[in-house]
Coordinates of C-alpha atoms in Angstrom, one line a residue:
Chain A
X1 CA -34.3 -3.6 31.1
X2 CA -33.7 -1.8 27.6
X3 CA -30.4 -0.7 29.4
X4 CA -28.7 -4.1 29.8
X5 CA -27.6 -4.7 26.4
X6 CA -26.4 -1.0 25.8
X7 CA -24.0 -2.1 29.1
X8 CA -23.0 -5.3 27.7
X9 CA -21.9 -3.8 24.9
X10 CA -20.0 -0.7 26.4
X11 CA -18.0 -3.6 29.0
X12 CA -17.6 -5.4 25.8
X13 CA -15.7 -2.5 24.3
X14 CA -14.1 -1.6 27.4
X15 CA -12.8 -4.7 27.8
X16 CA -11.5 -5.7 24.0
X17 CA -10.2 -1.7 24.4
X18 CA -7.9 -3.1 27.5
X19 CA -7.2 -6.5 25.7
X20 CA -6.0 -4.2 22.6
X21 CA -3.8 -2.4 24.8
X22 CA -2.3 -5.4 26.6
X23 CA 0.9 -4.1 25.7
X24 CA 0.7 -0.9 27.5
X25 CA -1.7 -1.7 30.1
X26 CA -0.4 -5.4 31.4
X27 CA 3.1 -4.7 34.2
X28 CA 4.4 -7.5 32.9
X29 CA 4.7 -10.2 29.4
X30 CA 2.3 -13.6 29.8
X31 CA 5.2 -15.3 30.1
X32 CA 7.8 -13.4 32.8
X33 CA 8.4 -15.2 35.4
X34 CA 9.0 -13.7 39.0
X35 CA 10.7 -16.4 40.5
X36 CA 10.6 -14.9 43.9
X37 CA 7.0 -14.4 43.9
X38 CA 4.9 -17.7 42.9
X39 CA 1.3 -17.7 44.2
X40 CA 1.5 -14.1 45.8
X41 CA -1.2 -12.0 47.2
X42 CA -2.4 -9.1 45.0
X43 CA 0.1 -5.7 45.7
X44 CA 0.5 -2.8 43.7
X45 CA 3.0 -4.4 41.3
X46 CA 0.8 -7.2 40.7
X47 CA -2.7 -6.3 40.7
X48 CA -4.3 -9.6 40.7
X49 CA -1.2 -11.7 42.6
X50 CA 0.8 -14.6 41.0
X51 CA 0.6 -17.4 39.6
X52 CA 1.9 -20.8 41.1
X53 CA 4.9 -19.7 38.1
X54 CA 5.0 -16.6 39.7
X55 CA 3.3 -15.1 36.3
X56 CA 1.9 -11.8 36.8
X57 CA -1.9 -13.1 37.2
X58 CA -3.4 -9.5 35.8
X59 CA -0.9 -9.8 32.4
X60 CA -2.0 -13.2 32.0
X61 CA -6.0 -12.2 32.2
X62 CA -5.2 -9.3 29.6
X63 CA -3.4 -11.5 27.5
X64 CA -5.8 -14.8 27.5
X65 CA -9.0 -12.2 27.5
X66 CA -6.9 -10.9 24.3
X67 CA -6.7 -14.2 22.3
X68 CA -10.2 -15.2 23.5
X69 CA -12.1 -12.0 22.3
X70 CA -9.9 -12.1 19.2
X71 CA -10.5 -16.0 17.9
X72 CA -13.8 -16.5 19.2
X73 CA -15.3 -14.3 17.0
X74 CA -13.1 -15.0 13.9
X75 CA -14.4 -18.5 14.5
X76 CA -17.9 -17.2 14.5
X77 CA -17.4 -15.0 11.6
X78 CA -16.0 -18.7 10.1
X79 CA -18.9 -21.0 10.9
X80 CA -21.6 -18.0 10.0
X81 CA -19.7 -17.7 6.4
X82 CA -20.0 -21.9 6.2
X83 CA -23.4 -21.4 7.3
X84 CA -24.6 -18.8 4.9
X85 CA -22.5 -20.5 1.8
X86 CA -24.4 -23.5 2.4
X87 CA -27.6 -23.1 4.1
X88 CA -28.3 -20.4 1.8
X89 CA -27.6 -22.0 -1.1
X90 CA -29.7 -25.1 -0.2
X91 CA -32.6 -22.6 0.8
X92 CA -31.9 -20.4 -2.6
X93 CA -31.7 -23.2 -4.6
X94 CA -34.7 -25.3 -3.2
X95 CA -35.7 -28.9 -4.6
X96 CA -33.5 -31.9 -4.4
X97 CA -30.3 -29.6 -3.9
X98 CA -32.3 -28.5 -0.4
X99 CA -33.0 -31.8 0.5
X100 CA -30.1 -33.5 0.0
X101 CA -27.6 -30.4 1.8
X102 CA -30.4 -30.2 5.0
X103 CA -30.5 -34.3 5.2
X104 CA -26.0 -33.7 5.3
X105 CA -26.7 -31.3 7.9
X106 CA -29.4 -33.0 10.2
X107 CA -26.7 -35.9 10.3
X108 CA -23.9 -34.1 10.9
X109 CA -26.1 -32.3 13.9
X110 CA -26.6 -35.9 14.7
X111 CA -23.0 -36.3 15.7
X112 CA -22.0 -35.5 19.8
X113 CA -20.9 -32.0 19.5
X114 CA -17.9 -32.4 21.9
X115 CA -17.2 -35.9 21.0
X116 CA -16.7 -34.8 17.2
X117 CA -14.6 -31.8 18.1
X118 CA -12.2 -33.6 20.4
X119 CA -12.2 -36.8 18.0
X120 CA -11.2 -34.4 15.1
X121 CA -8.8 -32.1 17.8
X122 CA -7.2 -35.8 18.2
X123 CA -6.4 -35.7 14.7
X124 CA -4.1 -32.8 15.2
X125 CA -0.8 -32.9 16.3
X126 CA -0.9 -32.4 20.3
X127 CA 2.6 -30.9 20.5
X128 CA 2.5 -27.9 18.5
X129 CA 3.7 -24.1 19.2
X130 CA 1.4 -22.3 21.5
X131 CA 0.2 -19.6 18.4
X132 CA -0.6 -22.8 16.1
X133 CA -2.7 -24.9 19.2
X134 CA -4.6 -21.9 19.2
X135 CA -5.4 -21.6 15.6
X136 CA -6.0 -25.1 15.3
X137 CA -8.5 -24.9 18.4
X138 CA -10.3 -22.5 17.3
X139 CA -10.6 -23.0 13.2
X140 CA -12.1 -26.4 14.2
X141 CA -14.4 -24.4 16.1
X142 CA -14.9 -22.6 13.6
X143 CA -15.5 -25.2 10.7
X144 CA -17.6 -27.7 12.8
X145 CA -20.0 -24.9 14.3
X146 CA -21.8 -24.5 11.2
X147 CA -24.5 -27.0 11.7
X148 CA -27.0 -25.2 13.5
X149 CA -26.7 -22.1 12.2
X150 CA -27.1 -23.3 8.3
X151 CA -30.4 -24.9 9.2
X152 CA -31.8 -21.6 10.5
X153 CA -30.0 -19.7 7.4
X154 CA -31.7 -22.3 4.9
X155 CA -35.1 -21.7 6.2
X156 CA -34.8 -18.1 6.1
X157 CA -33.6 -18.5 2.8
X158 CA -36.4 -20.8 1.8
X159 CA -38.9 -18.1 3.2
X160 CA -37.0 -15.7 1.0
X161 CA -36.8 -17.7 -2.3
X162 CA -40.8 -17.8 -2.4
X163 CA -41.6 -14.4 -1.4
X164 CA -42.9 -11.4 -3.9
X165 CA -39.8 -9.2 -3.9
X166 CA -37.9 -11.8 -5.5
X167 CA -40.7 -12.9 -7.6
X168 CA -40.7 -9.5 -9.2
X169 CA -37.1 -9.6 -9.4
X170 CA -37.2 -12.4 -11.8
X171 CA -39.9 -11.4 -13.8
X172 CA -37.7 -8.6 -14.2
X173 CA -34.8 -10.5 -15.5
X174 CA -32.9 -10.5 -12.7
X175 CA -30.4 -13.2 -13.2
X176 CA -29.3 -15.8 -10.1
X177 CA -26.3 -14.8 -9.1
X178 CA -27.8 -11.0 -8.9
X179 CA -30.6 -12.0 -7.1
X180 CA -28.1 -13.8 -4.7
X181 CA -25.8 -10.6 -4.2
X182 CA -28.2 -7.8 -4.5
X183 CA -31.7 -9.5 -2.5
X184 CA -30.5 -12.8 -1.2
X185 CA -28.0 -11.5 1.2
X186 CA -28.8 -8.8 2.2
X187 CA -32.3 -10.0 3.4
X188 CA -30.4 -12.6 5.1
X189 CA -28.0 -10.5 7.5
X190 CA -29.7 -10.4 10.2
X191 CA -30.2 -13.7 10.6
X192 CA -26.8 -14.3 10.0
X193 CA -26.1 -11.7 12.5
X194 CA -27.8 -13.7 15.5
X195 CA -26.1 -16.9 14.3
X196 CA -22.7 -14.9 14.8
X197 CA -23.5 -13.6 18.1
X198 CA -25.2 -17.0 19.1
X199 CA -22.0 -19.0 18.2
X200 CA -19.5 -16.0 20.0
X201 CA -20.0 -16.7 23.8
X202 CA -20.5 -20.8 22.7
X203 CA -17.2 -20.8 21.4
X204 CA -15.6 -19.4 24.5
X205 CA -17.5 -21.9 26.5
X206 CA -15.9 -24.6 24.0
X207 CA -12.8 -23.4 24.4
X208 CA -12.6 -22.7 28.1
X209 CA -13.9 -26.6 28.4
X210 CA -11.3 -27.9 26.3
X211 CA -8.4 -25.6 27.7
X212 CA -9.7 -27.0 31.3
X213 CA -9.1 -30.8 29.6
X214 CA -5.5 -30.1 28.1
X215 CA -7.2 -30.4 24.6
X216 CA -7.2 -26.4 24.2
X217 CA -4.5 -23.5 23.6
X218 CA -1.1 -24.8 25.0
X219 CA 1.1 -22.6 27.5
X220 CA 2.6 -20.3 27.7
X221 CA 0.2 -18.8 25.5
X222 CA -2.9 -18.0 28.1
X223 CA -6.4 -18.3 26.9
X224 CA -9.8 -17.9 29.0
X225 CA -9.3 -22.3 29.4
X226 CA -5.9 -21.9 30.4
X227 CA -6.5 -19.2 32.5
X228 CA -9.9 -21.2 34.4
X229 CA -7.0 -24.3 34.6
X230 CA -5.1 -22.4 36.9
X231 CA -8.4 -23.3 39.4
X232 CA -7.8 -27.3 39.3
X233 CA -4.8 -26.1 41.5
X234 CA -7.0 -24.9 44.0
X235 CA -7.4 -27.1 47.2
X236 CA -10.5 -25.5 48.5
X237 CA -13.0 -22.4 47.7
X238 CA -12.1 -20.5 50.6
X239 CA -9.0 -18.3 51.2
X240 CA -7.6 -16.6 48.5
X241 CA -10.5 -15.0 46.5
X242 CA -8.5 -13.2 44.3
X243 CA -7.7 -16.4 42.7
X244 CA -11.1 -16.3 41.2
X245 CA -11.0 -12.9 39.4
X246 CA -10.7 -14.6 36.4
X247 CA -13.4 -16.6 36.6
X248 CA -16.3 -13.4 37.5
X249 CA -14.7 -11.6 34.7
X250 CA -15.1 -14.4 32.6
X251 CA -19.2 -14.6 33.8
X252 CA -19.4 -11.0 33.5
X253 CA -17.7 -11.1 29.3
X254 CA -20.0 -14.5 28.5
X255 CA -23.4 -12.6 30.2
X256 CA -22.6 -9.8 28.2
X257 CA -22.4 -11.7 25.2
X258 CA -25.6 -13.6 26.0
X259 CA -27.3 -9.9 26.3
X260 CA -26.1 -9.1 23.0
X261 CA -27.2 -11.9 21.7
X262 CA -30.8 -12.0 23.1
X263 CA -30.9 -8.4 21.8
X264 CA -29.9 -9.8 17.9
X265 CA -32.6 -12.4 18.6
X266 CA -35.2 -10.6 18.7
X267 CA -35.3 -8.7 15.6
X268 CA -33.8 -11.6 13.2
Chain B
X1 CA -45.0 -48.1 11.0
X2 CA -44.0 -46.0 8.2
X3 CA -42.6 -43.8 10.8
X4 CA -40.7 -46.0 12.6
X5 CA -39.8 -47.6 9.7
X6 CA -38.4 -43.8 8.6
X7 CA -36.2 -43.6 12.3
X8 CA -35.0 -46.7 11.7
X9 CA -33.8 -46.1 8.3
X10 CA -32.8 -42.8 9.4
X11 CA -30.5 -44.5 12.1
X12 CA -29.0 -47.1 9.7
X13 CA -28.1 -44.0 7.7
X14 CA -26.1 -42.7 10.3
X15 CA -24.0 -45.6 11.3
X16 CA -23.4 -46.4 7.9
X17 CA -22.1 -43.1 7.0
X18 CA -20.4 -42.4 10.3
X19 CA -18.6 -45.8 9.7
X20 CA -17.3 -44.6 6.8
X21 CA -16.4 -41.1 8.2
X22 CA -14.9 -42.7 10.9
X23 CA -12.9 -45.0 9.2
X24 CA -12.0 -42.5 6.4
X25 CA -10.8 -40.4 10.0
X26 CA -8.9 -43.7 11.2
X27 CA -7.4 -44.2 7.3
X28 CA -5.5 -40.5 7.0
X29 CA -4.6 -40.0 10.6
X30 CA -0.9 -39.6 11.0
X31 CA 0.6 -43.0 12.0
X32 CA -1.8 -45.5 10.3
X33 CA -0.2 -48.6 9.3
X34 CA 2.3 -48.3 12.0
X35 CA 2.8 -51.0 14.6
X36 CA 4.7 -50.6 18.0
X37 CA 5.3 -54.3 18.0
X38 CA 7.9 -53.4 15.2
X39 CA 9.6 -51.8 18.0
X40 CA 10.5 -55.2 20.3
X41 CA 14.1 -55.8 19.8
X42 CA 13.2 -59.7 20.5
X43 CA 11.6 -60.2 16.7
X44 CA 13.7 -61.7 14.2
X45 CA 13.2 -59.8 10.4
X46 CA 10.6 -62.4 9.7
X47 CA 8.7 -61.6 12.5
X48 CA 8.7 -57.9 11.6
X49 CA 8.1 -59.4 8.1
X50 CA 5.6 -60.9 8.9
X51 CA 3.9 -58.4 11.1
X52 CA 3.8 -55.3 8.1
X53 CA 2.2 -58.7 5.8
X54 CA -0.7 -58.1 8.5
X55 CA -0.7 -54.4 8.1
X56 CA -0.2 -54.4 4.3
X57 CA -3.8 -56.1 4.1
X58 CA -5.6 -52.8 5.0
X59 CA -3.8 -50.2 3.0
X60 CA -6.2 -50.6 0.5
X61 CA -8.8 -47.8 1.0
X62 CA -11.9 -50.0 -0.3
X63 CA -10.9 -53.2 1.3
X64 CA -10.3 -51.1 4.9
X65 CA -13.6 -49.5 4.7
X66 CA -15.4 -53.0 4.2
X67 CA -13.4 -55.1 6.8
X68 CA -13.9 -51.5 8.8
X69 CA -17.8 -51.9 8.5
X70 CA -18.2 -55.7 9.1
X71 CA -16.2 -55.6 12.2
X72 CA -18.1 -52.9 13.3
X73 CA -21.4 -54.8 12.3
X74 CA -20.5 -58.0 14.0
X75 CA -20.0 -56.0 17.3
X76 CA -16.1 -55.6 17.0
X77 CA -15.0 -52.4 17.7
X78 CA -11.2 -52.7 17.7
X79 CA -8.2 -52.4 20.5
X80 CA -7.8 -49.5 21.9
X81 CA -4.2 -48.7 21.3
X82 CA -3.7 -47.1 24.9
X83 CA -5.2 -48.9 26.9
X84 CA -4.5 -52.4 24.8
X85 CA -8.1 -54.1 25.2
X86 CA -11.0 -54.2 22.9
X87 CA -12.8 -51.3 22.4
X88 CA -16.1 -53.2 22.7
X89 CA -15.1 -54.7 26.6
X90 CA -14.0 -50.9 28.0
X91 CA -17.5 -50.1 26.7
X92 CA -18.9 -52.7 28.6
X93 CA -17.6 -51.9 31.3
X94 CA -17.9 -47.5 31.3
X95 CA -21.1 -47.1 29.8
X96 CA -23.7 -48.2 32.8
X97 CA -21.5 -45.8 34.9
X98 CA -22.1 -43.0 32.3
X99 CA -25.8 -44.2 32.0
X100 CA -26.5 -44.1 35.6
X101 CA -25.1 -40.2 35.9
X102 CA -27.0 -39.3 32.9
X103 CA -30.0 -40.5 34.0
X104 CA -29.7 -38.7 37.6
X105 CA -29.1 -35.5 36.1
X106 CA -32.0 -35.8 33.6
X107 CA -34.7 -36.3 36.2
X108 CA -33.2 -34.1 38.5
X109 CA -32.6 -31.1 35.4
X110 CA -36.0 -31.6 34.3
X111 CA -37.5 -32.1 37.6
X112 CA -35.5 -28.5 38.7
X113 CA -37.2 -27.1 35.7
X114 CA -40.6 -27.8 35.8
X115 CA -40.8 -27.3 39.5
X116 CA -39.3 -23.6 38.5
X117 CA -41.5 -22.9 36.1
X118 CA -44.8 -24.7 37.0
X119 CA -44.8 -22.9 40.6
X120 CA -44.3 -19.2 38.9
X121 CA -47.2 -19.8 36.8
X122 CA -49.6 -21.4 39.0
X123 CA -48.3 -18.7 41.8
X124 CA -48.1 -16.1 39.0
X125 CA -45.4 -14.6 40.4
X126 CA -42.5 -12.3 38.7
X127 CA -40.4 -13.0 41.8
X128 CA -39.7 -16.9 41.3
X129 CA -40.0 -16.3 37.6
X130 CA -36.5 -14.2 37.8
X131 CA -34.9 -16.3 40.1
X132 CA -35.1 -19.3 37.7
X133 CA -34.0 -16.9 34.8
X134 CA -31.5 -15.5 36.9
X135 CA -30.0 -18.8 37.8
X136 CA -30.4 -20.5 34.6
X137 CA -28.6 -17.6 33.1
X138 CA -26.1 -17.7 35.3
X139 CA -25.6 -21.2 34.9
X140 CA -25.3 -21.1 31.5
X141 CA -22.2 -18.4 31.2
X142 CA -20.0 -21.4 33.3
X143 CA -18.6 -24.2 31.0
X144 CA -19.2 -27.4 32.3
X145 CA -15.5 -27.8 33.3
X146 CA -15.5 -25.2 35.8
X147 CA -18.6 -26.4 37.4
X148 CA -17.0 -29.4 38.1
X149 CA -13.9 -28.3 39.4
X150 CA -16.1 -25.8 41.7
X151 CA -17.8 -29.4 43.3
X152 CA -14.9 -30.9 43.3
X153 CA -14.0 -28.1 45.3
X154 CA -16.5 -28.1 47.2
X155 CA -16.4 -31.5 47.5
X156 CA -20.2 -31.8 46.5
X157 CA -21.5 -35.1 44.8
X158 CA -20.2 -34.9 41.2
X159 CA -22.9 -36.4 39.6
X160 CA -24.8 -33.3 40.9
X161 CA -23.1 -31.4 38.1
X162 CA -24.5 -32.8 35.2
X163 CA -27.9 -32.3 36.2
X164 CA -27.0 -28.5 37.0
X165 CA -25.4 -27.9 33.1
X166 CA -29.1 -29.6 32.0
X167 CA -31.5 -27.9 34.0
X168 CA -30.6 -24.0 32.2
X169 CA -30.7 -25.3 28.8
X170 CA -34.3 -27.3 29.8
X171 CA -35.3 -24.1 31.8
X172 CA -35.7 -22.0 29.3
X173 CA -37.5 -24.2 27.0
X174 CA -39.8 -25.3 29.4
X175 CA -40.4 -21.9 30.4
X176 CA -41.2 -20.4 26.7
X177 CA -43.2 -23.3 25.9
X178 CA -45.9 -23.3 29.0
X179 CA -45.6 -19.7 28.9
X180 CA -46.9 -19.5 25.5
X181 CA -49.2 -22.8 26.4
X182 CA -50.7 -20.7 29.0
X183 CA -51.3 -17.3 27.3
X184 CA -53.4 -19.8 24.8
X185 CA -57.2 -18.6 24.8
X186 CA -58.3 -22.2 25.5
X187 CA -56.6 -21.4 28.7
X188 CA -58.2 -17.7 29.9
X189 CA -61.2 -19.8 28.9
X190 CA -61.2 -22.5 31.2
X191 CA -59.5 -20.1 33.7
X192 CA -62.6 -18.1 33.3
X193 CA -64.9 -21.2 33.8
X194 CA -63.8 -21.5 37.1
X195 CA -61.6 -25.0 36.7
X196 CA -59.0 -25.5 39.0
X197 CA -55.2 -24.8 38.4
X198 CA -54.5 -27.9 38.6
X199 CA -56.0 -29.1 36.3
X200 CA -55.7 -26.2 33.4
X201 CA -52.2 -26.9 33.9
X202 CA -52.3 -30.7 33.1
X203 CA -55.1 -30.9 30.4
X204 CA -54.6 -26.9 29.1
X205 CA -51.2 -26.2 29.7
X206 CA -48.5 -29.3 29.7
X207 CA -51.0 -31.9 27.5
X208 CA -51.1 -29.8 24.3
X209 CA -47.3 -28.8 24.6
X210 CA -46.5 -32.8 25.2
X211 CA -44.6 -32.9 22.2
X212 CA -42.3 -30.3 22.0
X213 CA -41.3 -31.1 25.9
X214 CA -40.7 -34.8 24.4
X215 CA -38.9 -33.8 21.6
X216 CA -36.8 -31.2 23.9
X217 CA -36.1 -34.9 26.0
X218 CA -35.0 -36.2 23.4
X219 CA -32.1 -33.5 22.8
X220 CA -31.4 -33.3 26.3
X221 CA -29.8 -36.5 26.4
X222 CA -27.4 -35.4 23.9
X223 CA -26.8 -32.4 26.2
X224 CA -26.4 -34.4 28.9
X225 CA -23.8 -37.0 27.4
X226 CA -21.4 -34.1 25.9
X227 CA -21.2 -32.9 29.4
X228 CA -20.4 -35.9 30.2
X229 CA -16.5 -35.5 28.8
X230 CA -15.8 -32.6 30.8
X231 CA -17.3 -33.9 34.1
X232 CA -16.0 -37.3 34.1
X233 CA -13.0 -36.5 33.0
X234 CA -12.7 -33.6 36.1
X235 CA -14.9 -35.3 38.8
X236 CA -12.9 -38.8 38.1
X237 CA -16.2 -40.3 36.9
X238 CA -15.5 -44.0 35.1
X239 CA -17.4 -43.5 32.3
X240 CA -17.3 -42.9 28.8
X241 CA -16.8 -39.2 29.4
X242 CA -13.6 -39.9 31.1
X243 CA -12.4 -42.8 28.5
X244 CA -12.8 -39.9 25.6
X245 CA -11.0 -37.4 27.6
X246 CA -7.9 -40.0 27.8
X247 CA -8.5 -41.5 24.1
X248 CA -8.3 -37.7 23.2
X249 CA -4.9 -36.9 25.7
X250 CA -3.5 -40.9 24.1
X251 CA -4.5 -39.7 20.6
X252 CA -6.0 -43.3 20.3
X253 CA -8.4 -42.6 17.3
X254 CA -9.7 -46.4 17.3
X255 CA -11.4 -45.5 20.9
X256 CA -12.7 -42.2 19.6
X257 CA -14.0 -42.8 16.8
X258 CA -16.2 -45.5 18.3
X259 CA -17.0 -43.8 21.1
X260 CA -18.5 -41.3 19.1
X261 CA -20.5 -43.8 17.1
X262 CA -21.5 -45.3 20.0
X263 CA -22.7 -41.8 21.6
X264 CA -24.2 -41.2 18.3
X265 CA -26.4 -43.9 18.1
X266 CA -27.4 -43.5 21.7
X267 CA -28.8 -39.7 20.9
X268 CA -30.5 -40.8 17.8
X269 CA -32.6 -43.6 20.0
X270 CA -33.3 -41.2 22.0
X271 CA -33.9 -38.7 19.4
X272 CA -36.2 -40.8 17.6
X273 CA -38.1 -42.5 20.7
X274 CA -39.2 -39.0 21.7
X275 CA -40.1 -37.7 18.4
X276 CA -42.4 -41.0 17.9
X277 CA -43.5 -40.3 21.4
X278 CA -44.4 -36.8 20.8
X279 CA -46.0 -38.0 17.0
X280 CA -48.4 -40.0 18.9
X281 CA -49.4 -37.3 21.2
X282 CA -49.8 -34.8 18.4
X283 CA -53.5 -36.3 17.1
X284 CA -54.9 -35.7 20.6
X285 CA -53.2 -32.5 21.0
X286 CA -55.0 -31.1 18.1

């Protein structure tokens, strides 16, 4: 099976390639809507039907797959830089600084994952611009994702701290913030690699479960929850199976990104 | 004792902390300090006078955390501001509703898993092996949502769905533990002894990885009870899922807030139970 993750990634590419190219690609903006045409069947000029809006249902997937694959992992690249800034400090540092960062950590892993982010999402203003929903959605993502990842990043860095490399380094004068930059970090990418690729596919999950609850990315701006919404409308699972396009594509994107992920496992 | 006496501690942390989180939350969310009453045409100035007095007494930062903390310690939990009753009553009233689901889809995710993954190694068999990775993977790419709009659908039992967004995450640990708890050379020993499967796989296999599995119990509960929002709140559950969803949509912080400590404190019980648990298996183990 050494093929599956070379796949993954080319359909990953693929797809962020279409996403990119929304603009060109798509028939039709997220937000036209063909008034004629609500809840049609797919036809040449709309690939994947319409919407109960009468939304061009193949724009809209291009679109949300384009915010999804764009945010998700910015907010990865967020909570991995959280992660490394402070479980690699606590690990580099060691002692009572260690101690007392992991011991902020274990409780904050403590608190209900969901029940913390739609607590803190509460916070937020509910009736904002579509644009700012989704940067507020996905920067708390983002900023309370860092848990998990930091513990992993601190032992690794703990492992680090005490091996013979660095030893050397300070017998040789190095000073702390060099041994940071130039062995810390570097040691620690691939960790901090996995952590990215572990958090990418559970922030779409996040997401898509708090677009499905209203709590996500508000209309008209679609995003992979807003998109899956569309299915509460549904009054059965037969008939119509073009309706659930979305949602295989949606398996397909998050498989991949579990492939990817396993593969980034296994070396870090 | 020390160790309990550590969980314990460990626990009053927590609340104590969270309590100040929370109210810290509660203190710098938009619209504290502001009453709806002030609203009602009927009330004279005194009245509304009168009513900011009330208000006045916990804009103080220190004095709100402390009154904050010794409500919550005396067991009251505030009004909810949407749904106008105390916090502590609605929980009452949701949580055995929650419990009940959670419990169901424990001992049906765990009793999924171990079914799985005891038959394809007693039957060593790749076949059932990749059709519990295949589904568990599978299962795991769909958010929790989804899989209850699908049974809703469907119209399948909803509290099926909990039990099938536990069962992946279980699966796989399961899996990797009594797989590595089998490739053990105790094991190939007693294998080559001729003792029966049965037993190498309760006294070889599951008894020395007894504590991990607890420990993996204990986080399954949390698992279980953050599902909980999505499939409640979908599957019209009355539970605390379903009263977060709406405290979320009200933007009633009060309800929140608790409800999180409340869920908090629940997954560090169980947290901790399992962790002694597994503690006191450990000695024998070895």
């Amino acid at each position: 099976m050494k093929w599956a993750p070379t796949l993954a990634v080319s359909l990953l590419a693929l797809t962020a390639a279409a996403c990119v190219l929304a603009d060109v690609i798509a028939p039709a903006s997220y937000t036209h809507q063909f008034r004629a045409e609500p809840d049609a069947a797919p036809s040449r000029q709309h690939l994947l039907g319409t919407d109960d809006l009468g939304r061009d249902r193949f724009s809209r997937l291009l679109y949300g797959t384009r915010v999804s694959l764009l945010l998700a992992p910015a907010a990865a690249l967020l909570s991995s830089l959280l992660a490394a800034l402070i479980g690699g400090t606590a690990g580099f540092r060691g002692g009572r600084v260690e101690k007392i960062v992991m011991s902020g950590t274990d409780l904050f892993l403590s608190l209900p994952w969901l029940f913390l982010l739609i607590t803190v999402r509460a916070l937020m203003p509910l009736n904002v611009s579509p644009i700012v929903s989704a940067a507020i959605t996905f920067l708390l993502l983002g900023c309370l994702g860092w848990a998990a990842a930091a513990r992993v990043v601190c032992a690794d860095a703990r492992s680090l701290r005490n091996s013979d490399f660095i030893l050397l380094a300070r017998a040789s004068g190095s000073s702390g913030l060099r041994l940071l930059w130039r062995h810390m970090v570097p040691n620690l990418l691939p960790v901090l690699l996995a952590q990215f690729w572990i958090s990418v596919p559970a922030f779409i999950l996040t997401e898509a479960n708090l677009g499905m609850l209203g709590l996500g990315v508000a209309e008209p701006l679609p995003s992979w929850g807003s998109l899956l919404r569309e299915m509460q409308s549904y009054p059965s699972l037969a008939g119509n199976p073009w309706r659930f396009i979305p949602l295989l594509l949606f398996i397909v994107l998050v498989s991949c990104f579990q492939l990817v992920m396993v593969q980034e496992e296994l070396p870090a | 004792m020390f160790r309990l006496g550590k969980h314990v501690a460990r626990i009053l942390l927590t609340v104590l902390l969270g309590g100040i989180l929370g109210a810290t939350l509660l203190r710098v969310a938009p619209g504290f300090g502001v009453d709806e009453e002030e609203l009602d045409s009927r009330l004279n100035d005194q009245s509304i006078r009168a009513l900011r007095q009330e208000q006045q007494t916990d804009t103080n930062v220190i004095t709100f955390y402390f009154r904050y903390l010794g409500r919550m310690l005396h067991g009251d939990l505030g009004i909810s501001r949407t749904l106008r009753r105390p916090v502590s009553e609605l929980l009452r009233e949701r949580l055995p509703e929650t419990a009940k689901s959670v419990t169901l889809s424990l001992a049906l995710g765990w009793a999924l898993s171990f079914a799985l993954v005891i038959l394809a190694l007693m039957s060593r068999s790749w076949s059932v092996d990749l059709f519990g990775s295949v589904i568990s993977g599978f299962l795991l790419c769909l958010p929790a949502a989804v899989l209850s709009v699908l049974f809703v659908m469907s119209r399948a039992p909803a509290r099926l769905v909990l039990a099938l967004i536990v069962f992946p995450n279980v699966y796989r640990y399961v899996r990797n533990l009594l797989l590595r708890s089998a490739s053990q050379p105790h094991v190939l020993m007693a294998q080559a002894k001729g003792l029966g499967n049965f037993r190498i796989m309760l006294w070889h296999i599951l008894w020395p990885a007894a504590p991990q599995l607890l420990a993996l119990g204990g986080v399954s509960v949390s698992l279980a009870l953050t599902a909980a929002i999505p499939v409640e709140a979908l599957c019209d559950l009355p539970g605390i899922g379903q009263l977060a969803w709406k405290a979320a949509l009200g933007r009633d912080l009060y309800l929140l807030v608790n409800l999180t400590m409340v869920v908090t404190v629940i997954t560090l019980l169980a947290n901790s139970a399992s962790n002694l648990l597994g503690e006191a298996f450990r000695p024998s183990a070895a």
